[in-house]
PDB file of C-alpha atoms in Angstrom:
ATOM      1  CA  UNK V   6      33.547 157.781 116.480  1.00  0.00           C
ATOM      2  CA  UNK V   7      35.342 156.949 119.570  1.00  0.00           C
ATOM      3  CA  UNK V   8      36.221 153.111 120.168  1.00  0.00           C
ATOM      4  CA  UNK V   9      33.752 151.214 122.201  1.00  0.00           C
ATOM      5  CA  UNK V  10      34.910 147.966 122.040  1.00  0.00           C
ATOM      6  CA  UNK V  11      38.620 146.906 123.507  1.00  0.00           C
ATOM      7  CA  UNK V  12      40.982 144.830 121.244  1.00  0.00           C
ATOM      8  CA  UNK V  13      44.233 143.552 121.591  1.00  0.00           C
ATOM      9  CA  UNK V  14      47.197 143.321 119.118  1.00  0.00           C
ATOM     10  CA  UNK V  15      50.114 141.159 118.915  1.00  0.00           C
ATOM     11  CA  UNK V  16      53.025 139.802 116.086  1.00  0.00           C
ATOM     12  CA  UNK V  17      55.562 137.055 115.817  1.00  0.00           C
ATOM     13  CA  UNK V  18      57.938 136.182 113.281  1.00  0.00           C
ATOM     14  CA  UNK V  19      57.946 132.622 112.188  1.00  0.00           C
ATOM     15  CA  UNK V  20      60.601 130.415 110.593  1.00  0.00           C
ATOM     16  CA  UNK V  21      58.633 128.847 107.593  1.00  0.00           C
ATOM     17  CA  UNK V  22      61.939 127.560 105.768  1.00  0.00           C
ATOM     18  CA  UNK V  23      60.785 123.949 106.286  1.00  0.00           C
ATOM     19  CA  UNK V  24      57.060 124.794 105.605  1.00  0.00           C
ATOM     20  CA  UNK V  25      58.019 126.095 102.016  1.00  0.00           C
ATOM     21  CA  UNK V  26      60.043 122.842 101.651  1.00  0.00           C
ATOM     22  CA  UNK V  27      57.004 121.142 102.163  1.00  0.00           C
ATOM     23  CA  UNK V  28      54.711 123.364  99.965  1.00  0.00           C
ATOM     24  CA  UNK V  29      57.060 122.726  97.158  1.00  0.00           C
ATOM     25  CA  UNK V  30      57.212 118.964  97.427  1.00  0.00           C
ATOM     26  CA  UNK V  31      53.325 118.837  97.600  1.00  0.00           C
ATOM     27  CA  UNK V  32      52.991 121.104  94.797  1.00  0.00           C
ATOM     28  CA  UNK V  33      55.818 118.607  92.513  1.00  0.00           C
ATOM     29  CA  UNK V  34      53.046 115.934  93.030  1.00  0.00           C
ATOM     30  CA  UNK V  35      50.231 118.240  91.678  1.00  0.00           C
ATOM     31  CA  UNK V  36      48.675 119.341  94.941  1.00  0.00           C
ATOM     32  CA  UNK V  37      47.838 123.167  94.736  1.00  0.00           C
ATOM     33  CA  UNK V  38      48.506 124.011  98.363  1.00  0.00           C
ATOM     34  CA  UNK V  39      49.642 127.657  98.896  1.00  0.00           C
ATOM     35  CA  UNK V  40      50.900 128.943 102.727  1.00  0.00           C
ATOM     36  CA  UNK V  41      47.275 130.573 103.129  1.00  0.00           C
ATOM     37  CA  UNK V  42      45.723 127.014 102.997  1.00  0.00           C
ATOM     38  CA  UNK V  43      48.809 126.009 105.758  1.00  0.00           C
ATOM     39  CA  UNK V  44      47.784 128.458 107.972  1.00  0.00           C
ATOM     40  CA  UNK V  45      44.229 128.133 107.611  1.00  0.00           C
ATOM     41  CA  UNK V  46      44.472 124.646 108.397  1.00  0.00           C
ATOM     42  CA  UNK V  47      46.491 124.762 111.450  1.00  0.00           C
ATOM     43  CA  UNK V  48      45.063 127.971 112.819  1.00  0.00           C
ATOM     44  CA  UNK V  49      41.806 125.806 112.722  1.00  0.00           C
ATOM     45  CA  UNK V  50      42.733 123.264 114.237  1.00  0.00           C
ATOM     46  CA  UNK V  51      44.589 125.129 117.027  1.00  0.00           C
ATOM     47  CA  UNK V  52      41.168 126.833 117.994  1.00  0.00           C
ATOM     48  CA  UNK V  53      39.196 123.478 117.567  1.00  0.00           C
ATOM     49  CA  UNK V  54      41.389 121.250 119.847  1.00  0.00           C
ATOM     50  CA  UNK V  55      43.455 123.964 122.180  1.00  0.00           C
ATOM     51  CA  UNK V  56      41.932 127.580 122.241  1.00  0.00           C
ATOM     52  CA  UNK V  57      38.089 126.899 122.030  1.00  0.00           C
ATOM     53  CA  UNK V  58      37.900 130.708 123.640  1.00  0.00           C
ATOM     54  CA  UNK V  59      38.602 132.235 120.343  1.00  0.00           C
ATOM     55  CA  UNK V  60      35.563 130.394 118.832  1.00  0.00           C
ATOM     56  CA  UNK V  61      33.179 132.662 120.679  1.00  0.00           C
ATOM     57  CA  UNK V  62      31.300 135.738 120.175  1.00  0.00           C
ATOM     58  CA  UNK V  63      29.235 138.220 122.193  1.00  0.00           C
ATOM     59  CA  UNK V  64      25.569 138.206 122.474  1.00  0.00           C
ATOM     60  CA  UNK V  65      23.460 140.541 124.502  1.00  0.00           C
ATOM     61  CA  UNK V  66      26.495 140.955 126.801  1.00  0.00           C
ATOM     62  CA  UNK V  67      27.365 137.202 127.411  1.00  0.00           C
ATOM     63  CA  UNK V  68      30.098 135.132 125.536  1.00  0.00           C
ATOM     64  CA  UNK V  69      28.535 132.156 123.483  1.00  0.00           C
ATOM     65  CA  UNK V  70      30.388 129.159 122.031  1.00  0.00           C
ATOM     66  CA  UNK V  71      29.930 128.093 118.597  1.00  0.00           C
ATOM     67  CA  UNK V  72      29.187 124.777 117.350  1.00  0.00           C
ATOM     68  CA  UNK V  73      31.614 124.919 114.378  1.00  0.00           C
ATOM     69  CA  UNK V  74      34.972 125.886 113.476  1.00  0.00           C
ATOM     70  CA  UNK V  75      34.728 128.256 109.949  1.00  0.00           C
ATOM     71  CA  UNK V  76      37.508 130.027 108.312  1.00  0.00           C
ATOM     72  CA  UNK V  77      36.533 133.280 106.695  1.00  0.00           C
ATOM     73  CA  UNK V  78      39.674 133.517 103.686  1.00  0.00           C
ATOM     74  CA  UNK V  79      40.229 136.808 101.877  1.00  0.00           C
ATOM     75  CA  UNK V  80      40.227 136.640  98.636  1.00  0.00           C
ATOM     76  CA  UNK V  81      41.400 139.327  95.966  1.00  0.00           C
ATOM     77  CA  UNK V  82      38.611 139.490  93.289  1.00  0.00           C
ATOM     78  CA  UNK V  83      39.180 140.261  89.487  1.00  0.00           C
ATOM     79  CA  UNK V  84      37.573 143.828  90.065  1.00  0.00           C
ATOM     80  CA  UNK V  85      40.370 144.179  92.733  1.00  0.00           C
ATOM     81  CA  UNK V  86      38.061 144.247  95.272  1.00  0.00           C
ATOM     82  CA  UNK V  87      38.482 141.734  98.686  1.00  0.00           C
ATOM     83  CA  UNK V  88      35.847 139.103  99.037  1.00  0.00           C
ATOM     84  CA  UNK V  89      36.223 136.074 101.195  1.00  0.00           C
ATOM     85  CA  UNK V  90      35.485 132.619 101.273  1.00  0.00           C
ATOM     86  CA  UNK V  91      33.854 130.452 103.983  1.00  0.00           C
ATOM     87  CA  UNK V  92      35.531 127.118 105.008  1.00  0.00           C
ATOM     88  CA  UNK V  93      32.949 125.699 107.418  1.00  0.00           C
ATOM     89  CA  UNK V  94      34.588 122.982 109.866  1.00  0.00           C
ATOM     90  CA  UNK V  95      37.909 123.720 108.869  1.00  0.00           C
ATOM     91  CA  UNK V  96      39.220 122.042 112.118  1.00  0.00           C
ATOM     92  CA  UNK V  97      37.827 118.648 110.870  1.00  0.00           C
ATOM     93  CA  UNK V  98      39.264 118.862 107.387  1.00  0.00           C
ATOM     94  CA  UNK V  99      42.909 117.864 106.212  1.00  0.00           C
ATOM     95  CA  UNK V 100      44.905 120.197 104.750  1.00  0.00           C
ATOM     96  CA  UNK V 101      44.518 118.922 101.181  1.00  0.00           C
ATOM     97  CA  UNK V 102      40.710 119.087 101.737  1.00  0.00           C
ATOM     98  CA  UNK V 103      41.044 122.483 103.154  1.00  0.00           C
ATOM     99  CA  UNK V 104      43.413 123.608  99.726  1.00  0.00           C
ATOM    100  CA  UNK V 105      40.662 121.838  97.126  1.00  0.00           C
ATOM    101  CA  UNK V 106      37.798 123.751  98.963  1.00  0.00           C
ATOM    102  CA  UNK V 107      39.363 127.067  98.860  1.00  0.00           C
ATOM    103  CA  UNK V 108      40.891 126.655  95.266  1.00  0.00           C
ATOM    104  CA  UNK V 109      37.490 125.992  93.796  1.00  0.00           C
ATOM    105  CA  UNK V 110      35.672 128.500  95.984  1.00  0.00           C
ATOM    106  CA  UNK V 111      38.806 131.144  94.698  1.00  0.00           C
ATOM    107  CA  UNK V 112      37.857 129.950  90.939  1.00  0.00           C
ATOM    108  CA  UNK V 113      34.306 130.720  91.576  1.00  0.00           C
ATOM    109  CA  UNK V 114      34.811 134.096  92.893  1.00  0.00           C
ATOM    110  CA  UNK V 115      37.489 134.917  90.208  1.00  0.00           C
ATOM    111  CA  UNK V 116      35.077 134.203  87.592  1.00  0.00           C
ATOM    112  CA  UNK V 117      32.474 136.647  88.822  1.00  0.00           C
ATOM    113  CA  UNK V 118      30.520 134.886  91.343  1.00  0.00           C
ATOM    114  CA  UNK V 119      29.843 137.684  93.998  1.00  0.00           C
ATOM    115  CA  UNK V 120      30.427 137.155  97.510  1.00  0.00           C
ATOM    116  CA  UNK V 121      27.605 137.922 100.112  1.00  0.00           C
ATOM    117  CA  UNK V 122      29.610 140.151 101.919  1.00  0.00           C
ATOM    118  CA  UNK V 123      30.964 142.025  98.634  1.00  0.00           C
ATOM    119  CA  UNK V 124      27.071 142.030  97.439  1.00  0.00           C
ATOM    120  CA  UNK V 125      25.933 143.418 101.100  1.00  0.00           C
ATOM    121  CA  UNK V 126      28.536 146.033 100.741  1.00  0.00           C
ATOM    122  CA  UNK V 127      27.401 147.439  97.133  1.00  0.00           C
ATOM    123  CA  UNK V 128      24.041 147.476  98.642  1.00  0.00           C
ATOM    124  CA  UNK V 129      25.024 149.630 101.599  1.00  0.00           C
ATOM    125  CA  UNK V 130      26.677 151.877  99.182  1.00  0.00           C
ATOM    126  CA  UNK V 131      24.062 152.801  97.298  1.00  0.00           C
ATOM    127  CA  UNK V 132      22.303 153.941 100.401  1.00  0.00           C
ATOM    128  CA  UNK V 133      22.623 158.050 100.663  1.00  0.00           C
ATOM    129  CA  UNK V 134      24.899 159.524 103.908  1.00  0.00           C
ATOM    130  CA  UNK V 135      23.832 159.804 106.295  1.00  0.00           C
ATOM    131  CA  UNK V 136      21.100 157.434 106.252  1.00  0.00           C
ATOM    132  CA  UNK V 137      23.753 154.343 105.127  1.00  0.00           C
ATOM    133  CA  UNK V 138      25.273 154.912 108.967  1.00  0.00           C
ATOM    134  CA  UNK V 139      21.933 154.520 110.535  1.00  0.00           C
ATOM    135  CA  UNK V 140      20.949 151.414 108.407  1.00  0.00           C
ATOM    136  CA  UNK V 141      24.713 150.043 109.162  1.00  0.00           C
ATOM    137  CA  UNK V 142      24.208 150.631 113.106  1.00  0.00           C
ATOM    138  CA  UNK V 143      20.290 148.824 112.980  1.00  0.00           C
ATOM    139  CA  UNK V 144      21.317 146.140 111.308  1.00  0.00           C
ATOM    140  CA  UNK V 145      24.636 145.633 113.647  1.00  0.00           C
ATOM    141  CA  UNK V 146      22.153 145.822 116.214  1.00  0.00           C
ATOM    142  CA  UNK V 147      19.988 143.313 115.103  1.00  0.00           C
ATOM    143  CA  UNK V 148      22.426 140.742 113.450  1.00  0.00           C
ATOM    144  CA  UNK V 149      25.602 141.263 116.041  1.00  0.00           C
ATOM    145  CA  UNK V 150      24.224 142.430 119.482  1.00  0.00           C
ATOM    146  CA  UNK V 151      20.948 140.739 119.534  1.00  0.00           C
ATOM    147  CA  UNK V 152      22.566 137.777 117.556  1.00  0.00           C
ATOM    148  CA  UNK V 153      19.635 137.500 115.219  1.00  0.00           C
ATOM    149  CA  UNK V 154      20.137 136.147 111.767  1.00  0.00           C
ATOM    150  CA  UNK V 155      18.815 138.248 108.957  1.00  0.00           C
ATOM    151  CA  UNK V 156      19.110 135.615 106.105  1.00  0.00           C
ATOM    152  CA  UNK V 157      17.962 137.752 103.214  1.00  0.00           C
ATOM    153  CA  UNK V 158      21.172 139.316 103.889  1.00  0.00           C
ATOM    154  CA  UNK V 159      23.054 136.516 104.743  1.00  0.00           C
ATOM    155  CA  UNK V 160      23.876 138.249 108.205  1.00  0.00           C
ATOM    156  CA  UNK V 161      24.239 136.080 111.188  1.00  0.00           C
ATOM    157  CA  UNK V 162      26.775 135.723 114.418  1.00  0.00           C
ATOM    158  CA  UNK V 163      28.798 133.153 112.189  1.00  0.00           C
ATOM    159  CA  UNK V 164      28.003 134.990 109.155  1.00  0.00           C
ATOM    160  CA  UNK V 165      31.929 135.620 108.979  1.00  0.00           C
ATOM    161  CA  UNK V 166      33.313 132.383 110.353  1.00  0.00           C
ATOM    162  CA  UNK V 167      34.929 131.887 114.061  1.00  0.00           C
ATOM    163  CA  UNK V 168      38.148 133.910 112.688  1.00  0.00           C
ATOM    164  CA  UNK V 169      39.398 136.210 109.268  1.00  0.00           C
ATOM    165  CA  UNK V 170      42.515 135.114 107.466  1.00  0.00           C
ATOM    166  CA  UNK V 171      44.111 137.616 105.484  1.00  0.00           C
ATOM    167  CA  UNK V 172      47.270 137.398 103.592  1.00  0.00           C
ATOM    168  CA  UNK V 173      48.514 140.908 103.300  1.00  0.00           C
ATOM    169  CA  UNK V 174      51.669 140.058 102.131  1.00  0.00           C
ATOM    170  CA  UNK V 175      50.192 139.284  98.431  1.00  0.00           C
ATOM    171  CA  UNK V 176      49.637 143.056  98.647  1.00  0.00           C
ATOM    172  CA  UNK V 177      53.263 144.231  99.699  1.00  0.00           C
ATOM    173  CA  UNK V 178      52.774 144.502 102.991  1.00  0.00           C
ATOM    174  CA  UNK V 179      55.462 143.413 105.518  1.00  0.00           C
ATOM    175  CA  UNK V 180      53.345 143.724 108.710  1.00  0.00           C
ATOM    176  CA  UNK V 181      49.529 144.921 109.298  1.00  0.00           C
ATOM    177  CA  UNK V 182      46.892 144.907 112.319  1.00  0.00           C
ATOM    178  CA  UNK V 183      43.705 145.203 111.136  1.00  0.00           C
ATOM    179  CA  UNK V 184      40.721 146.204 112.458  1.00  0.00           C
ATOM    180  CA  UNK V 185      37.965 143.209 113.826  1.00  0.00           C
ATOM    181  CA  UNK V 186      35.424 143.839 110.985  1.00  0.00           C
ATOM    182  CA  UNK V 187      32.059 145.968 112.355  1.00  0.00           C
ATOM    183  CA  UNK V 188      29.321 143.383 112.077  1.00  0.00           C
ATOM    184  CA  UNK V 189      31.442 140.129 111.491  1.00  0.00           C
ATOM    185  CA  UNK V 190      31.327 138.747 115.422  1.00  0.00           C
ATOM    186  CA  UNK V 191      34.328 137.225 115.144  1.00  0.00           C
ATOM    187  CA  UNK V 192      36.960 137.092 118.120  1.00  0.00           C
ATOM    188  CA  UNK V 193      40.516 136.882 115.923  1.00  0.00           C
ATOM    189  CA  UNK V 194      41.447 138.161 112.705  1.00  0.00           C
ATOM    190  CA  UNK V 195      44.878 137.277 111.410  1.00  0.00           C
ATOM    191  CA  UNK V 196      47.308 138.953 108.905  1.00  0.00           C
ATOM    192  CA  UNK V 197      49.943 136.988 107.150  1.00  0.00           C
ATOM    193  CA  UNK V 198      52.686 139.351 106.090  1.00  0.00           C
ATOM    194  CA  UNK V 199      55.412 138.933 103.465  1.00  0.00           C
ATOM    195  CA  UNK V 200      58.109 136.343 103.829  1.00  0.00           C
ATOM    196  CA  UNK V 201      61.920 137.085 103.784  1.00  0.00           C
ATOM    197  CA  UNK V 202      65.106 135.652 104.275  1.00  0.00           C
ATOM    198  CA  UNK V 203      66.685 136.700 107.114  1.00  0.00           C
ATOM    199  CA  UNK V 204      69.851 135.734 109.293  1.00  0.00           C
ATOM    200  CA  UNK V 205      68.657 133.898 112.726  1.00  0.00           C
ATOM    201  CA  UNK V 206      71.171 132.489 115.050  1.00  0.00           C
ATOM    202  CA  UNK V 207      70.343 128.935 115.961  1.00  0.00           C
ATOM    203  CA  UNK V 208      72.793 126.923 118.287  1.00  0.00           C
ATOM    204  CA  UNK V 209      74.842 129.932 118.424  1.00  0.00           C
ATOM    205  CA  UNK V 210      75.490 130.365 114.710  1.00  0.00           C
ATOM    206  CA  UNK V 211      74.085 132.536 112.283  1.00  0.00           C
ATOM    207  CA  UNK V 212      72.143 131.196 109.440  1.00  0.00           C
ATOM    208  CA  UNK V 213      69.990 132.773 106.590  1.00  0.00           C
ATOM    209  CA  UNK V 214      66.071 131.486 107.103  1.00  0.00           C
ATOM    210  CA  UNK V 215      62.999 132.090 105.510  1.00  0.00           C
ATOM    211  CA  UNK V 216      60.887 134.313 108.253  1.00  0.00           C
ATOM    212  CA  UNK V 217      57.223 135.330 107.964  1.00  0.00           C
ATOM    213  CA  UNK V 218      55.559 138.149 110.246  1.00  0.00           C
ATOM    214  CA  UNK V 219      52.117 137.013 111.312  1.00  0.00           C
ATOM    215  CA  UNK V 220      49.703 139.628 113.019  1.00  0.00           C
ATOM    216  CA  UNK V 221      46.545 139.189 114.770  1.00  0.00           C
ATOM    217  CA  UNK V 222      43.538 141.456 116.564  1.00  0.00           C
ATOM    218  CA  UNK V 223      41.756 140.130 119.260  1.00  0.00           C
ATOM    219  CA  UNK V 224      38.379 140.905 120.885  1.00  0.00           C
ATOM    220  CA  UNK V 225      39.726 141.557 124.425  1.00  0.00           C
ATOM    221  CA  UNK V 226      36.086 141.150 125.795  1.00  0.00           C
ATOM    222  CA  UNK V 227      36.353 137.736 124.802  1.00  0.00           C
ATOM    223  CA  UNK V 228      40.015 136.609 125.115  1.00  0.00           C
ATOM    224  CA  UNK V 229      43.263 138.259 126.819  1.00  0.00           C
ATOM    225  CA  UNK V 230      46.917 138.071 126.162  1.00  0.00           C
ATOM    226  CA  UNK V 231      47.300 134.438 127.483  1.00  0.00           C
ATOM    227  CA  UNK V 232      45.023 133.080 124.275  1.00  0.00           C
ATOM    228  CA  UNK V 233      47.479 135.086 122.072  1.00  0.00           C
ATOM    229  CA  UNK V 234      50.385 133.735 123.607  1.00  0.00           C
ATOM    230  CA  UNK V 235      48.781 129.878 123.189  1.00  0.00           C
ATOM    231  CA  UNK V 236      47.827 130.718 119.792  1.00  0.00           C
ATOM    232  CA  UNK V 237      51.326 131.790 118.500  1.00  0.00           C
ATOM    233  CA  UNK V 238      53.049 128.987 120.327  1.00  0.00           C
ATOM    234  CA  UNK V 239      50.616 126.493 118.803  1.00  0.00           C
ATOM    235  CA  UNK V 240      51.297 127.689 114.971  1.00  0.00           C
ATOM    236  CA  UNK V 241      54.984 127.059 115.588  1.00  0.00           C
ATOM    237  CA  UNK V 242      54.566 123.527 117.245  1.00  0.00           C
ATOM    238  CA  UNK V 243      51.804 123.025 114.139  1.00  0.00           C
ATOM    239  CA  UNK V 244      54.281 124.202 111.416  1.00  0.00           C
ATOM    240  CA  UNK V 245      56.757 121.713 112.920  1.00  0.00           C
ATOM    241  CA  UNK V 246      54.205 119.112 112.528  1.00  0.00           C
ATOM    242  CA  UNK V 247      52.853 119.602 108.959  1.00  0.00           C
ATOM    243  CA  UNK V 248      52.015 115.712 108.528  1.00  0.00           C
ATOM    244  CA  UNK V 249      49.434 116.238 110.952  1.00  0.00           C
ATOM    245  CA  UNK V 250      47.361 118.701 109.117  1.00  0.00           C
TER     246      UNK V 250
END
Protein backbone atom coordinates (compact mmCIF):
# COMPACT_ATOMS: atom_id res chain seq x y z
CA UNK A 1 0.00 0.00 0.00
CA UNK A 2 0.90 3.66 -0.22
CA UNK A 3 3.21 5.00 2.53
CA UNK A 4 1.34 6.66 5.38
CA UNK A 5 4.22 8.00 7.52
CA UNK A 6 7.23 10.02 6.42
CA UNK A 7 10.75 8.64 6.80
CA UNK A 8 14.25 10.10 6.58
CA UNK A 9 17.25 8.19 5.22
CA UNK A 10 20.93 9.02 5.62
CA UNK A 11 24.37 7.43 5.51
CA UNK A 12 27.96 8.29 6.38
CA UNK A 13 31.40 6.72 6.06
CA UNK A 14 33.30 6.40 9.32
CA UNK A 15 37.01 5.72 9.76
CA UNK A 16 37.21 2.66 12.04
CA UNK A 17 40.94 1.92 11.66
CA UNK A 18 41.61 2.75 15.32
CA UNK A 19 38.37 1.06 16.40
CA UNK A 20 39.50 -2.24 14.89
CA UNK A 21 42.88 -1.94 16.65
CA UNK A 22 41.02 -1.29 19.92
CA UNK A 23 38.82 -4.37 19.38
CA UNK A 24 41.85 -6.53 18.52
CA UNK A 25 43.62 -5.43 21.72
CA UNK A 26 40.57 -6.24 23.83
CA UNK A 27 40.14 -9.66 22.21
CA UNK A 28 43.78 -10.51 22.95
CA UNK A 29 42.91 -9.96 26.60
CA UNK A 30 40.04 -12.43 26.28
CA UNK A 31 37.23 -9.88 25.95
CA UNK A 32 34.79 -10.95 23.21
CA UNK A 33 34.02 -7.53 21.78
CA UNK A 34 32.80 -6.91 18.23
CA UNK A 35 32.05 -3.84 16.13
CA UNK A 36 28.33 -4.36 16.79
CA UNK A 37 28.95 -4.18 20.54
CA UNK A 38 30.96 -0.96 20.15
CA UNK A 39 28.27 0.72 18.05
CA UNK A 40 25.45 -0.44 20.34
CA UNK A 41 27.26 1.05 23.33
CA UNK A 42 28.13 4.28 21.50
CA UNK A 43 24.65 4.86 20.05
CA UNK A 44 23.01 4.08 23.40
CA UNK A 45 25.10 6.74 25.15
CA UNK A 46 24.51 9.26 22.35
CA UNK A 47 20.74 8.84 22.62
CA UNK A 48 20.77 8.80 26.42
CA UNK A 49 22.91 11.94 26.82
CA UNK A 50 22.67 13.96 23.62
CA UNK A 51 19.58 13.14 21.54
CA UNK A 52 16.62 12.14 23.76
CA UNK A 53 14.29 12.79 20.81
CA UNK A 54 15.46 9.49 19.32
CA UNK A 55 14.10 7.75 22.41
CA UNK A 56 10.48 8.68 21.74
CA UNK A 57 7.44 7.08 20.16
CA UNK A 58 4.06 8.24 18.88
CA UNK A 59 1.01 7.51 21.05
CA UNK A 60 -2.43 8.61 19.84
CA UNK A 61 -0.93 11.42 17.81
CA UNK A 62 1.38 12.66 20.57
CA UNK A 63 5.13 12.18 21.05
CA UNK A 64 5.99 10.29 24.26
CA UNK A 65 9.44 10.06 25.91
CA UNK A 66 10.65 6.61 27.00
CA UNK A 67 12.08 6.12 30.48
CA UNK A 68 14.88 3.78 29.37
CA UNK A 69 17.22 3.55 26.37
CA UNK A 70 16.93 -0.02 25.07
CA UNK A 71 18.75 -1.42 22.04
CA UNK A 72 17.28 -4.09 19.76
CA UNK A 73 20.20 -6.00 18.21
CA UNK A 74 19.46 -8.15 15.16
CA UNK A 75 20.77 -11.72 15.44
CA UNK A 76 21.18 -14.36 12.73
CA UNK A 77 19.85 -17.64 14.14
CA UNK A 78 20.77 -21.24 13.26
CA UNK A 79 17.63 -21.52 11.12
CA UNK A 80 18.85 -18.64 8.95
CA UNK A 81 16.09 -16.37 10.21
CA UNK A 82 16.72 -13.03 11.86
CA UNK A 83 15.85 -12.67 15.53
CA UNK A 84 16.61 -9.89 17.99
CA UNK A 85 18.17 -9.35 21.41
CA UNK A 86 16.92 -6.49 23.61
CA UNK A 87 19.54 -4.73 25.75
CA UNK A 88 17.70 -2.65 28.34
CA UNK A 89 19.37 0.45 29.76
CA UNK A 90 22.19 0.17 27.23
CA UNK A 91 23.22 3.79 27.87
CA UNK A 92 23.99 2.96 31.52
CA UNK A 93 26.14 -0.09 30.71
CA UNK A 94 29.86 -0.24 30.04
CA UNK A 95 31.11 -1.65 26.73
CA UNK A 96 32.14 -4.86 28.49
CA UNK A 97 28.72 -5.24 30.11
CA UNK A 98 27.03 -4.72 26.73
CA UNK A 99 29.33 -7.29 25.14
CA UNK A 100 28.78 -9.91 27.87
CA UNK A 101 25.00 -9.49 27.80
CA UNK A 102 24.68 -9.69 23.99
CA UNK A 103 27.06 -12.67 23.74
CA UNK A 104 25.03 -14.61 26.32
CA UNK A 105 21.71 -13.81 24.67
CA UNK A 106 23.07 -14.67 21.21
CA UNK A 107 24.28 -18.02 22.56
CA UNK A 108 20.78 -18.70 23.92
CA UNK A 109 19.21 -17.84 20.55
CA UNK A 110 21.64 -20.01 18.58
CA UNK A 111 20.97 -22.92 20.91
CA UNK A 112 17.34 -22.79 19.87
CA UNK A 113 15.76 -20.37 22.31
CA UNK A 114 13.24 -18.64 20.08
CA UNK A 115 12.81 -14.90 20.49
CA UNK A 116 9.35 -13.45 21.10
CA UNK A 117 9.48 -11.58 17.79
CA UNK A 118 10.26 -14.76 15.84
CA UNK A 119 7.57 -16.68 17.72
CA UNK A 120 5.00 -14.00 16.88
CA UNK A 121 6.07 -14.02 13.22
CA UNK A 122 5.53 -17.79 13.03
CA UNK A 123 2.14 -17.41 14.72
CA UNK A 124 1.08 -14.68 12.30
CA UNK A 125 2.23 -16.75 9.31
CA UNK A 126 -0.21 -19.52 10.27
CA UNK A 127 -3.20 -17.21 9.77
CA UNK A 128 -4.66 -17.54 6.23
CA UNK A 129 -4.51 -14.59 3.86
CA UNK A 130 -6.28 -12.06 3.80
CA UNK A 131 -7.19 -12.55 7.49
CA UNK A 132 -3.50 -12.26 8.38
CA UNK A 133 -3.38 -8.64 7.22
CA UNK A 134 -6.54 -7.79 9.16
CA UNK A 135 -5.13 -9.35 12.34
CA UNK A 136 -1.83 -7.51 11.93
CA UNK A 137 -3.63 -4.20 11.34
CA UNK A 138 -5.73 -4.75 14.47
CA UNK A 139 -2.67 -5.65 16.60
CA UNK A 140 -0.78 -2.61 15.27
CA UNK A 141 -3.74 -0.35 16.07
CA UNK A 142 -3.91 -1.66 19.66
CA UNK A 143 -0.20 -1.97 20.48
CA UNK A 144 1.28 0.88 18.41
CA UNK A 145 -1.34 3.51 17.64
CA UNK A 146 -3.11 3.24 21.00
CA UNK A 147 0.03 2.18 22.93
CA UNK A 148 -1.83 -0.59 24.76
CA UNK A 149 0.39 -3.52 25.78
CA UNK A 150 -0.58 -7.07 24.77
CA UNK A 151 1.54 -9.03 27.25
CA UNK A 152 0.67 -12.46 25.89
CA UNK A 153 2.24 -11.56 22.53
CA UNK A 154 5.00 -9.41 23.99
CA UNK A 155 3.68 -6.36 22.15
CA UNK A 156 4.11 -2.93 23.69
CA UNK A 157 5.37 0.53 22.63
CA UNK A 158 8.83 -0.47 23.90
CA UNK A 159 8.70 -4.13 22.92
CA UNK A 160 11.42 -3.62 20.30
CA UNK A 161 13.50 -1.20 22.34
CA UNK A 162 14.37 2.41 21.55
CA UNK A 163 16.31 1.71 18.35
CA UNK A 164 17.18 -1.19 16.07
CA UNK A 165 20.80 -2.04 15.18
CA UNK A 166 21.49 -4.52 12.39
CA UNK A 167 24.89 -5.58 11.01
CA UNK A 168 24.06 -6.14 7.34
CA UNK A 169 27.76 -6.17 6.50
CA UNK A 170 27.91 -9.76 7.77
CA UNK A 171 25.38 -10.61 5.04
CA UNK A 172 27.64 -9.16 2.33
CA UNK A 173 25.92 -5.80 1.96
CA UNK A 174 27.99 -2.60 1.71
CA UNK A 175 25.02 -0.28 2.25
CA UNK A 176 21.35 -0.72 3.05
CA UNK A 177 18.33 1.38 3.96
CA UNK A 178 15.78 -0.65 5.87
CA UNK A 179 12.23 0.18 6.81
CA UNK A 180 11.17 0.98 10.34
CA UNK A 181 9.60 -2.35 11.20
CA UNK A 182 5.79 -2.06 11.36
CA UNK A 183 4.65 -2.39 14.93
CA UNK A 184 8.05 -1.60 16.45
CA UNK A 185 7.38 2.02 17.54
CA UNK A 186 11.09 2.86 17.18
CA UNK A 187 12.22 6.27 15.88
CA UNK A 188 15.46 4.93 14.40
CA UNK A 189 16.91 1.85 12.74
CA UNK A 190 20.67 1.77 12.10
CA UNK A 191 22.37 -0.54 9.61
CA UNK A 192 26.07 -1.41 9.71
CA UNK A 193 27.51 -2.08 6.25
CA UNK A 194 30.73 -3.82 5.37
CA UNK A 195 34.11 -2.28 6.27
CA UNK A 196 36.69 -1.88 3.51
CA UNK A 197 40.14 -0.38 3.08
CA UNK A 198 40.00 2.83 1.04
CA UNK A 199 42.32 5.70 0.11
CA UNK A 200 41.52 8.72 2.31
CA UNK A 201 43.01 12.22 2.32
CA UNK A 202 44.34 13.20 5.77
CA UNK A 203 46.33 16.44 6.11
CA UNK A 204 46.68 16.62 2.30
CA UNK A 205 48.18 13.13 2.14
CA UNK A 206 46.54 10.02 0.71
CA UNK A 207 46.57 7.15 3.22
CA UNK A 208 44.83 3.77 3.42
CA UNK A 209 42.20 3.57 6.15
CA UNK A 210 39.47 1.10 7.10
CA UNK A 211 36.16 2.78 6.30
CA UNK A 212 32.71 1.67 7.45
CA UNK A 213 29.39 2.72 5.92
CA UNK A 214 26.62 3.31 8.45
CA UNK A 215 23.07 4.13 7.38
CA UNK A 216 19.93 5.07 9.29
CA UNK A 217 16.20 5.27 8.78
CA UNK A 218 14.46 7.86 10.97
CA UNK A 219 10.81 8.48 11.79
CA UNK A 220 10.21 11.99 10.42
CA UNK A 221 7.12 12.40 12.61
CA UNK A 222 9.47 12.55 15.62
CA UNK A 223 12.85 13.80 14.38
CA UNK A 224 14.31 15.62 11.39
CA UNK A 225 17.60 15.94 9.54
CA UNK A 226 19.21 17.90 12.38
CA UNK A 227 18.97 14.88 14.66
CA UNK A 228 20.50 12.64 11.99
CA UNK A 229 23.46 15.03 11.76
CA UNK A 230 23.79 15.07 15.56
CA UNK A 231 23.76 11.27 15.58
CA UNK A 232 26.54 10.88 13.00
CA UNK A 233 28.71 13.60 14.58
CA UNK A 234 28.20 12.03 17.98
CA UNK A 235 29.14 8.62 16.60
CA UNK A 236 32.41 9.97 15.21
CA UNK A 237 33.14 11.64 18.55
CA UNK A 238 32.39 8.51 20.60
CA UNK A 239 34.46 6.27 18.35
CA UNK A 240 37.40 8.62 18.87
CA UNK A 241 36.98 8.31 22.65
CA UNK A 242 36.65 4.54 23.05
CA UNK A 243 37.95 4.57 26.62
CA UNK A 244 34.72 6.32 27.64
CA UNK A 245 32.44 3.52 26.37
